[in-house]
Amino acid sequence: MKNSLGSRARSRRAMLRVILRWTIYAAVMILFYLFSCNPLIRGFCPLLLIPLATAVAMFEGDLAAGIFGMLCGLLMDMANGSSLAGFYALWLLCACPAISLFSRFLLKVNFVSHFVINAGVALVIAVLDMLFLHWVWEGTQSVVSFVRVVLPSYFGAVLFSIPIYFLISLVVSKLSPNDRRKLGSSARGTDDSEEKENGG
């Protein structure tokens, strides 16, 4: 009986951690969307939703990562009124599940791997952005858009990838099941095995 009550209590706590974790993800997503709509520096609007989506994808399952990436992409489409409907959502929907699977089976989850993966995703989307949203419509004038809009926005997405990674890693380490918390701790450089050997 006691074991049953204890397992139910643990299940409730685990569910609360999941709800709180995704609530924080959603709050950060909305905050970054609002920043995209009203940048603090005029003419410089880093696409913070890209590193947010890729960071969450490194710690969550492929289905959840795909849905979250798609939502981030939809908000980017809404913030960028000139983009094709679903442009960012499509590419992040494709990228985030792949990142989740790579992180689970092939990659070591840390800020370096996130920086590299996020830079790769940003580069691919930047090239597609330049090709389909600027060059097709603006022709030779798209060079101006590249220098003034595309380059600063995607450079910001790469530049802010490390602090965003550590933010998501912190959330994961505090609000995930034990195995995921260990993953988040190791990603931030904590060696759990050494703590156990020292009696921690």
JSON list of C-alpha atoms in Angstrom, two decimals:
[
{"chain": "A", "resi": 1, "resn": "MET", "atom": "CA", "xyz": [0.00, 0.00, 0.00]},
{"chain": "A", "resi": 2, "resn": "LYS", "atom": "CA", "xyz": [2.78, 2.38, 0.96]},
{"chain": "A", "resi": 3, "resn": "ASN", "atom": "CA", "xyz": [4.66, 1.50, -2.21]},
{"chain": "A", "resi": 4, "resn": "SER", "atom": "CA", "xyz": [1.55, 2.24, -4.27]},
{"chain": "A", "resi": 5, "resn": "LEU", "atom": "CA", "xyz": [1.05, 5.62, -2.61]},
{"chain": "A", "resi": 6, "resn": "GLY", "atom": "CA", "xyz": [4.72, 6.43, -3.02]},
{"chain": "A", "resi": 7, "resn": "SER", "atom": "CA", "xyz": [4.69, 5.58, -6.72]},
{"chain": "A", "resi": 8, "resn": "ARG", "atom": "CA", "xyz": [1.59, 7.72, -7.25]},
{"chain": "A", "resi": 9, "resn": "ALA", "atom": "CA", "xyz": [3.22, 10.64, -5.48]},
{"chain": "A", "resi": 10, "resn": "ARG", "atom": "CA", "xyz": [6.34, 10.24, -7.61]},
{"chain": "A", "resi": 11, "resn": "SER", "atom": "CA", "xyz": [4.19, 10.08, -10.74]},
{"chain": "A", "resi": 12, "resn": "ARG", "atom": "CA", "xyz": [2.41, 13.28, -9.77]},
{"chain": "A", "resi": 13, "resn": "ARG", "atom": "CA", "xyz": [5.69, 15.02, -9.08]},
{"chain": "A", "resi": 14, "resn": "ALA", "atom": "CA", "xyz": [7.09, 13.82, -12.40]},
{"chain": "A", "resi": 15, "resn": "MET", "atom": "CA", "xyz": [3.98, 15.10, -14.22]},
{"chain": "A", "resi": 16, "resn": "LEU", "atom": "CA", "xyz": [4.24, 18.46, -12.48]},
{"chain": "A", "resi": 17, "resn": "ARG", "atom": "CA", "xyz": [7.89, 18.72, -13.52]},
{"chain": "A", "resi": 18, "resn": "VAL", "atom": "CA", "xyz": [6.94, 18.00, -17.14]},
{"chain": "A", "resi": 19, "resn": "ILE", "atom": "CA", "xyz": [4.16, 20.60, -17.11]},
{"chain": "A", "resi": 20, "resn": "LEU", "atom": "CA", "xyz": [6.37, 23.22, -15.49]},
{"chain": "A", "resi": 21, "resn": "ARG", "atom": "CA", "xyz": [9.25, 22.48, -17.88]},
{"chain": "A", "resi": 22, "resn": "TRP", "atom": "CA", "xyz": [7.10, 22.93, -20.97]},
{"chain": "A", "resi": 23, "resn": "THR", "atom": "CA", "xyz": [5.44, 26.00, -19.45]},
{"chain": "A", "resi": 24, "resn": "ILE", "atom": "CA", "xyz": [8.87, 27.60, -19.13]},
{"chain": "A", "resi": 25, "resn": "TYR", "atom": "CA", "xyz": [9.71, 26.61, -22.72]},
{"chain": "A", "resi": 26, "resn": "ALA", "atom": "CA", "xyz": [6.47, 28.20, -23.90]},
{"chain": "A", "resi": 27, "resn": "ALA", "atom": "CA", "xyz": [7.04, 31.37, -21.85]},
{"chain": "A", "resi": 28, "resn": "VAL", "atom": "CA", "xyz": [10.55, 31.81, -23.28]},
{"chain": "A", "resi": 29, "resn": "MET", "atom": "CA", "xyz": [9.19, 31.16, -26.78]},
{"chain": "A", "resi": 30, "resn": "ILE", "atom": "CA", "xyz": [6.54, 33.87, -26.41]},
{"chain": "A", "resi": 31, "resn": "LEU", "atom": "CA", "xyz": [9.10, 36.27, -24.91]},
{"chain": "A", "resi": 32, "resn": "PHE", "atom": "CA", "xyz": [11.43, 35.77, -27.89]},
{"chain": "A", "resi": 33, "resn": "TYR", "atom": "CA", "xyz": [8.50, 36.21, -30.27]},
{"chain": "A", "resi": 34, "resn": "LEU", "atom": "CA", "xyz": [7.61, 39.54, -28.65]},
{"chain": "A", "resi": 35, "resn": "PHE", "atom": "CA", "xyz": [11.25, 40.58, -28.91]},
{"chain": "A", "resi": 36, "resn": "SER", "atom": "CA", "xyz": [11.19, 39.68, -32.62]},
{"chain": "A", "resi": 37, "resn": "CYS", "atom": "CA", "xyz": [8.17, 41.92, -33.11]},
{"chain": "A", "resi": 38, "resn": "ASN", "atom": "CA", "xyz": [9.68, 44.78, -31.07]},
{"chain": "A", "resi": 39, "resn": "PRO", "atom": "CA", "xyz": [13.51, 44.58, -31.19]},
{"chain": "A", "resi": 40, "resn": "LEU", "atom": "CA", "xyz": [15.40, 46.66, -28.64]},
{"chain": "A", "resi": 41, "resn": "ILE", "atom": "CA", "xyz": [17.89, 47.78, -31.29]},
{"chain": "A", "resi": 42, "resn": "ARG", "atom": "CA", "xyz": [16.25, 49.07, -34.45]},
{"chain": "A", "resi": 43, "resn": "GLY", "atom": "CA", "xyz": [17.42, 47.17, -37.50]},
{"chain": "A", "resi": 44, "resn": "PHE", "atom": "CA", "xyz": [18.93, 44.33, -35.44]},
{"chain": "A", "resi": 45, "resn": "CYS", "atom": "CA", "xyz": [16.56, 41.49, -34.62]},
{"chain": "A", "resi": 46, "resn": "PRO", "atom": "CA", "xyz": [18.38, 38.23, -33.85]},
{"chain": "A", "resi": 47, "resn": "LEU", "atom": "CA", "xyz": [16.26, 35.19, -34.62]},
{"chain": "A", "resi": 48, "resn": "LEU", "atom": "CA", "xyz": [16.33, 33.85, -31.06]},
{"chain": "A", "resi": 49, "resn": "LEU", "atom": "CA", "xyz": [13.61, 31.29, -31.76]},
{"chain": "A", "resi": 50, "resn": "ILE", "atom": "CA", "xyz": [16.04, 29.25, -33.87]},
{"chain": "A", "resi": 51, "resn": "PRO", "atom": "CA", "xyz": [18.55, 28.55, -31.05]},
{"chain": "A", "resi": 52, "resn": "LEU", "atom": "CA", "xyz": [15.65, 28.05, -28.65]},
{"chain": "A", "resi": 53, "resn": "ALA", "atom": "CA", "xyz": [14.12, 25.38, -30.89]},
{"chain": "A", "resi": 54, "resn": "THR", "atom": "CA", "xyz": [17.45, 23.63, -31.46]},
{"chain": "A", "resi": 55, "resn": "ALA", "atom": "CA", "xyz": [18.35, 23.70, -27.75]},
{"chain": "A", "resi": 56, "resn": "VAL", "atom": "CA", "xyz": [15.02, 22.18, -26.71]},
{"chain": "A", "resi": 57, "resn": "ALA", "atom": "CA", "xyz": [15.41, 19.56, -29.45]},
{"chain": "A", "resi": 58, "resn": "MET", "atom": "CA", "xyz": [18.70, 18.40, -27.93]},
{"chain": "A", "resi": 59, "resn": "PHE", "atom": "CA", "xyz": [16.97, 17.46, -24.66]},
{"chain": "A", "resi": 60, "resn": "GLU", "atom": "CA", "xyz": [13.48, 16.37, -25.70]},
{"chain": "A", "resi": 61, "resn": "GLY", "atom": "CA", "xyz": [12.06, 13.51, -27.76]},
{"chain": "A", "resi": 62, "resn": "ASP", "atom": "CA", "xyz": [11.79, 13.76, -31.52]},
{"chain": "A", "resi": 63, "resn": "LEU", "atom": "CA", "xyz": [8.00, 14.21, -31.63]},
{"chain": "A", "resi": 64, "resn": "ALA", "atom": "CA", "xyz": [7.96, 16.92, -28.95]},
{"chain": "A", "resi": 65, "resn": "ALA", "atom": "CA", "xyz": [10.98, 18.59, -30.56]},
{"chain": "A", "resi": 66, "resn": "GLY", "atom": "CA", "xyz": [9.26, 18.64, -33.95]},
{"chain": "A", "resi": 67, "resn": "ILE", "atom": "CA", "xyz": [6.08, 20.17, -32.56]},
{"chain": "A", "resi": 68, "resn": "PHE", "atom": "CA", "xyz": [7.98, 22.77, -30.56]},
{"chain": "A", "resi": 69, "resn": "GLY", "atom": "CA", "xyz": [10.19, 23.60, -33.54]},
{"chain": "A", "resi": 70, "resn": "MET", "atom": "CA", "xyz": [7.12, 24.01, -35.74]},
{"chain": "A", "resi": 71, "resn": "LEU", "atom": "CA", "xyz": [5.53, 26.37, -33.19]},
{"chain": "A", "resi": 72, "resn": "CYS", "atom": "CA", "xyz": [8.73, 28.43, -33.03]},
{"chain": "A", "resi": 73, "resn": "GLY", "atom": "CA", "xyz": [8.74, 28.54, -36.82]},
{"chain": "A", "resi": 74, "resn": "LEU", "atom": "CA", "xyz": [5.12, 29.66, -36.98]},
{"chain": "A", "resi": 75, "resn": "LEU", "atom": "CA", "xyz": [5.85, 32.50, -34.57]},
{"chain": "A", "resi": 76, "resn": "MET", "atom": "CA", "xyz": [8.81, 33.50, -36.74]},
{"chain": "A", "resi": 77, "resn": "ASP", "atom": "CA", "xyz": [6.51, 33.48, -39.77]},
{"chain": "A", "resi": 78, "resn": "MET", "atom": "CA", "xyz": [4.06, 35.71, -37.90]},
{"chain": "A", "resi": 79, "resn": "ALA", "atom": "CA", "xyz": [6.80, 38.10, -36.77]},
{"chain": "A", "resi": 80, "resn": "ASN", "atom": "CA", "xyz": [8.22, 38.33, -40.29]},
{"chain": "A", "resi": 81, "resn": "GLY", "atom": "CA", "xyz": [5.27, 39.54, -42.30]},
{"chain": "A", "resi": 82, "resn": "SER", "atom": "CA", "xyz": [7.17, 39.30, -45.59]},
{"chain": "A", "resi": 83, "resn": "SER", "atom": "CA", "xyz": [7.90, 35.58, -45.28]},
{"chain": "A", "resi": 84, "resn": "LEU", "atom": "CA", "xyz": [6.01, 32.84, -47.06]},
{"chain": "A", "resi": 85, "resn": "ALA", "atom": "CA", "xyz": [3.37, 31.20, -44.87]},
{"chain": "A", "resi": 86, "resn": "GLY", "atom": "CA", "xyz": [4.96, 28.31, -43.02]},
{"chain": "A", "resi": 87, "resn": "PHE", "atom": "CA", "xyz": [8.50, 28.93, -44.32]},
{"chain": "A", "resi": 88, "resn": "TYR", "atom": "CA", "xyz": [10.30, 28.82, -40.97]},
{"chain": "A", "resi": 89, "resn": "ALA", "atom": "CA", "xyz": [7.84, 26.31, -39.53]},
{"chain": "A", "resi": 90, "resn": "LEU", "atom": "CA", "xyz": [8.59, 23.81, -42.29]},
{"chain": "A", "resi": 91, "resn": "TRP", "atom": "CA", "xyz": [12.36, 23.92, -41.90]},
{"chain": "A", "resi": 92, "resn": "LEU", "atom": "CA", "xyz": [12.33, 23.79, -38.11]},
{"chain": "A", "resi": 93, "resn": "LEU", "atom": "CA", "xyz": [9.81, 20.95, -38.24]},
{"chain": "A", "resi": 94, "resn": "CYS", "atom": "CA", "xyz": [12.34, 19.03, -40.31]},
{"chain": "A", "resi": 95, "resn": "ALA", "atom": "CA", "xyz": [15.44, 20.05, -38.35]},
{"chain": "A", "resi": 96, "resn": "CYS", "atom": "CA", "xyz": [14.34, 19.62, -34.74]},
{"chain": "A", "resi": 97, "resn": "PRO", "atom": "CA", "xyz": [13.40, 15.91, -34.79]},
{"chain": "A", "resi": 98, "resn": "ALA", "atom": "CA", "xyz": [16.68, 15.18, -36.57]},
{"chain": "A", "resi": 99, "resn": "ILE", "atom": "CA", "xyz": [18.59, 17.09, -33.88]},
{"chain": "A", "resi": 100, "resn": "SER", "atom": "CA", "xyz": [16.73, 15.16, -31.18]},
{"chain": "A", "resi": 101, "resn": "LEU", "atom": "CA", "xyz": [17.66, 11.81, -32.72]},
{"chain": "A", "resi": 102, "resn": "PHE", "atom": "CA", "xyz": [21.29, 12.82, -33.29]},
{"chain": "A", "resi": 103, "resn": "SER", "atom": "CA", "xyz": [21.53, 14.02, -29.69]},
{"chain": "A", "resi": 104, "resn": "ARG", "atom": "CA", "xyz": [20.12, 10.75, -28.40]},
{"chain": "A", "resi": 105, "resn": "PHE", "atom": "CA", "xyz": [22.28, 8.37, -30.41]},
{"chain": "A", "resi": 106, "resn": "LEU", "atom": "CA", "xyz": [25.28, 10.13, -31.98]},
{"chain": "A", "resi": 107, "resn": "LEU", "atom": "CA", "xyz": [26.14, 13.45, -30.37]},
{"chain": "A", "resi": 108, "resn": "LYS", "atom": "CA", "xyz": [27.51, 14.41, -26.98]},
{"chain": "A", "resi": 109, "resn": "VAL", "atom": "CA", "xyz": [25.08, 16.95, -25.59]},
{"chain": "A", "resi": 110, "resn": "ASN", "atom": "CA", "xyz": [26.96, 20.09, -24.60]},
{"chain": "A", "resi": 111, "resn": "PHE", "atom": "CA", "xyz": [27.17, 23.76, -25.54]},
{"chain": "A", "resi": 112, "resn": "VAL", "atom": "CA", "xyz": [29.81, 23.13, -28.21]},
{"chain": "A", "resi": 113, "resn": "SER", "atom": "CA", "xyz": [27.69, 20.60, -30.10]},
{"chain": "A", "resi": 114, "resn": "HIS", "atom": "CA", "xyz": [24.67, 22.88, -29.78]},
{"chain": "A", "resi": 115, "resn": "PHE", "atom": "CA", "xyz": [26.66, 25.83, -31.10]},
{"chain": "A", "resi": 116, "resn": "VAL", "atom": "CA", "xyz": [27.79, 23.85, -34.14]},
{"chain": "A", "resi": 117, "resn": "ILE", "atom": "CA", "xyz": [24.35, 22.33, -34.86]},
{"chain": "A", "resi": 118, "resn": "ASN", "atom": "CA", "xyz": [22.55, 25.62, -34.36]},
{"chain": "A", "resi": 119, "resn": "ALA", "atom": "CA", "xyz": [25.03, 27.40, -36.63]},
{"chain": "A", "resi": 120, "resn": "GLY", "atom": "CA", "xyz": [24.43, 24.75, -39.30]},
{"chain": "A", "resi": 121, "resn": "VAL", "atom": "CA", "xyz": [20.66, 25.08, -39.03]},
{"chain": "A", "resi": 122, "resn": "ALA", "atom": "CA", "xyz": [20.88, 28.88, -39.10]},
{"chain": "A", "resi": 123, "resn": "LEU", "atom": "CA", "xyz": [23.15, 28.75, -42.15]},
{"chain": "A", "resi": 124, "resn": "VAL", "atom": "CA", "xyz": [20.81, 26.46, -44.09]},
{"chain": "A", "resi": 125, "resn": "ILE", "atom": "CA", "xyz": [17.74, 28.54, -43.26]},
{"chain": "A", "resi": 126, "resn": "ALA", "atom": "CA", "xyz": [19.64, 31.77, -44.04]},
{"chain": "A", "resi": 127, "resn": "VAL", "atom": "CA", "xyz": [20.55, 30.48, -47.51]},
{"chain": "A", "resi": 128, "resn": "LEU", "atom": "CA", "xyz": [16.95, 29.41, -48.14]},
{"chain": "A", "resi": 129, "resn": "ASP", "atom": "CA", "xyz": [15.70, 32.72, -46.74]},
{"chain": "A", "resi": 130, "resn": "MET", "atom": "CA", "xyz": [17.99, 34.66, -49.04]},
{"chain": "A", "resi": 131, "resn": "LEU", "atom": "CA", "xyz": [17.04, 32.54, -52.05]},
{"chain": "A", "resi": 132, "resn": "PHE", "atom": "CA", "xyz": [13.26, 32.32, -51.67]},
{"chain": "A", "resi": 133, "resn": "LEU", "atom": "CA", "xyz": [12.34, 35.44, -49.69]},
{"chain": "A", "resi": 134, "resn": "HIS", "atom": "CA", "xyz": [14.77, 37.99, -51.13]},
{"chain": "A", "resi": 135, "resn": "TRP", "atom": "CA", "xyz": [16.55, 37.04, -54.34]},
{"chain": "A", "resi": 136, "resn": "VAL", "atom": "CA", "xyz": [13.41, 35.75, -56.09]},
{"chain": "A", "resi": 137, "resn": "TRP", "atom": "CA", "xyz": [11.53, 38.99, -55.40]},
{"chain": "A", "resi": 138, "resn": "GLU", "atom": "CA", "xyz": [14.30, 41.60, -55.26]},
{"chain": "A", "resi": 139, "resn": "GLY", "atom": "CA", "xyz": [16.86, 40.35, -57.77]},
{"chain": "A", "resi": 140, "resn": "THR", "atom": "CA", "xyz": [20.15, 42.24, -57.55]},
{"chain": "A", "resi": 141, "resn": "GLN", "atom": "CA", "xyz": [18.75, 44.48, -54.82]},
{"chain": "A", "resi": 142, "resn": "SER", "atom": "CA", "xyz": [18.70, 41.44, -52.53]},
{"chain": "A", "resi": 143, "resn": "VAL", "atom": "CA", "xyz": [22.37, 42.16, -51.71]},
{"chain": "A", "resi": 144, "resn": "VAL", "atom": "CA", "xyz": [21.19, 45.14, -49.67]},
{"chain": "A", "resi": 145, "resn": "SER", "atom": "CA", "xyz": [18.70, 42.96, -47.81]},
{"chain": "A", "resi": 146, "resn": "PHE", "atom": "CA", "xyz": [21.41, 40.39, -47.18]},
{"chain": "A", "resi": 147, "resn": "VAL", "atom": "CA", "xyz": [23.74, 42.93, -45.56]},
{"chain": "A", "resi": 148, "resn": "ARG", "atom": "CA", "xyz": [21.11, 44.85, -43.60]},
{"chain": "A", "resi": 149, "resn": "VAL", "atom": "CA", "xyz": [18.60, 42.13, -42.66]},
{"chain": "A", "resi": 150, "resn": "VAL", "atom": "CA", "xyz": [19.62, 38.54, -43.31]},
{"chain": "A", "resi": 151, "resn": "LEU", "atom": "CA", "xyz": [23.22, 38.61, -42.08]},
{"chain": "A", "resi": 152, "resn": "PRO", "atom": "CA", "xyz": [22.57, 40.46, -38.76]},
{"chain": "A", "resi": 153, "resn": "SER", "atom": "CA", "xyz": [19.49, 38.35, -37.95]},
{"chain": "A", "resi": 154, "resn": "TYR", "atom": "CA", "xyz": [21.15, 34.98, -38.45]},
{"chain": "A", "resi": 155, "resn": "PHE", "atom": "CA", "xyz": [24.42, 36.12, -36.91]},
{"chain": "A", "resi": 156, "resn": "GLY", "atom": "CA", "xyz": [22.38, 36.96, -33.81]},
{"chain": "A", "resi": 157, "resn": "ALA", "atom": "CA", "xyz": [20.82, 33.49, -33.88]},
{"chain": "A", "resi": 158, "resn": "VAL", "atom": "CA", "xyz": [24.31, 31.97, -33.74]},
{"chain": "A", "resi": 159, "resn": "LEU", "atom": "CA", "xyz": [25.71, 34.51, -31.26]},
{"chain": "A", "resi": 160, "resn": "PHE", "atom": "CA", "xyz": [22.99, 33.92, -28.65]},
{"chain": "A", "resi": 161, "resn": "SER", "atom": "CA", "xyz": [22.99, 30.13, -29.00]},
{"chain": "A", "resi": 162, "resn": "ILE", "atom": "CA", "xyz": [25.30, 29.53, -26.01]},
{"chain": "A", "resi": 163, "resn": "PRO", "atom": "CA", "xyz": [23.34, 31.49, -23.34]},
{"chain": "A", "resi": 164, "resn": "ILE", "atom": "CA", "xyz": [20.09, 30.02, -24.63]},
{"chain": "A", "resi": 165, "resn": "TYR", "atom": "CA", "xyz": [21.60, 26.52, -24.44]},
{"chain": "A", "resi": 166, "resn": "PHE", "atom": "CA", "xyz": [22.63, 27.03, -20.82]},
{"chain": "A", "resi": 167, "resn": "LEU", "atom": "CA", "xyz": [19.17, 28.36, -19.97]},
{"chain": "A", "resi": 168, "resn": "ILE", "atom": "CA", "xyz": [17.47, 25.27, -21.42]},
{"chain": "A", "resi": 169, "resn": "SER", "atom": "CA", "xyz": [20.08, 22.99, -19.86]},
{"chain": "A", "resi": 170, "resn": "LEU", "atom": "CA", "xyz": [19.33, 24.52, -16.45]},
{"chain": "A", "resi": 171, "resn": "VAL", "atom": "CA", "xyz": [15.60, 23.98, -16.91]},
{"chain": "A", "resi": 172, "resn": "VAL", "atom": "CA", "xyz": [16.19, 20.37, -17.94]},
{"chain": "A", "resi": 173, "resn": "SER", "atom": "CA", "xyz": [18.51, 19.68, -15.01]},
{"chain": "A", "resi": 174, "resn": "LYS", "atom": "CA", "xyz": [15.92, 20.94, -12.51]},
{"chain": "A", "resi": 175, "resn": "LEU", "atom": "CA", "xyz": [12.65, 19.78, -14.03]},
{"chain": "A", "resi": 176, "resn": "SER", "atom": "CA", "xyz": [13.27, 16.48, -15.81]},
{"chain": "A", "resi": 177, "resn": "PRO", "atom": "CA", "xyz": [13.25, 12.82, -14.74]},
{"chain": "A", "resi": 178, "resn": "ASN", "atom": "CA", "xyz": [16.44, 11.52, -13.16]},
{"chain": "A", "resi": 179, "resn": "ASP", "atom": "CA", "xyz": [18.03, 10.27, -16.39]},
{"chain": "A", "resi": 180, "resn": "ARG", "atom": "CA", "xyz": [17.39, 13.58, -18.17]},
{"chain": "A", "resi": 181, "resn": "ARG", "atom": "CA", "xyz": [18.62, 15.55, -15.17]},
{"chain": "A", "resi": 182, "resn": "LYS", "atom": "CA", "xyz": [21.87, 13.61, -15.29]},
{"chain": "A", "resi": 183, "resn": "LEU", "atom": "CA", "xyz": [22.13, 14.42, -19.00]},
{"chain": "A", "resi": 184, "resn": "GLY", "atom": "CA", "xyz": [21.60, 18.11, -18.32]},
{"chain": "A", "resi": 185, "resn": "SER", "atom": "CA", "xyz": [24.15, 18.06, -15.51]},
{"chain": "A", "resi": 186, "resn": "SER", "atom": "CA", "xyz": [26.76, 16.34, -17.65]},
{"chain": "A", "resi": 187, "resn": "ALA", "atom": "CA", "xyz": [26.07, 18.83, -20.44]},
{"chain": "A", "resi": 188, "resn": "ARG", "atom": "CA", "xyz": [26.99, 21.64, -18.05]},
{"chain": "A", "resi": 189, "resn": "GLY", "atom": "CA", "xyz": [30.21, 19.87, -17.09]},
{"chain": "A", "resi": 190, "resn": "THR", "atom": "CA", "xyz": [29.06, 18.06, -13.92]},
{"chain": "A", "resi": 191, "resn": "ASP", "atom": "CA", "xyz": [30.55, 14.62, -13.46]},
{"chain": "A", "resi": 192, "resn": "ASP", "atom": "CA", "xyz": [27.93, 12.56, -11.62]},
{"chain": "A", "resi": 193, "resn": "SER", "atom": "CA", "xyz": [30.12, 9.48, -11.38]},
{"chain": "A", "resi": 194, "resn": "GLU", "atom": "CA", "xyz": [32.77, 11.40, -9.45]},
{"chain": "A", "resi": 195, "resn": "GLU", "atom": "CA", "xyz": [30.15, 12.70, -7.03]},
{"chain": "A", "resi": 196, "resn": "LYS", "atom": "CA", "xyz": [28.98, 9.16, -6.33]},
{"chain": "A", "resi": 197, "resn": "GLU", "atom": "CA", "xyz": [32.52, 7.94, -5.76]},
{"chain": "A", "resi": 198, "resn": "ASN", "atom": "CA", "xyz": [33.08, 10.79, -3.30]},
{"chain": "A", "resi": 199, "resn": "GLY", "atom": "CA", "xyz": [29.90, 9.95, -1.48]},
{"chain": "A", "resi": 200, "resn": "GLY", "atom": "CA", "xyz": [27.83, 12.75, -3.04]}
]
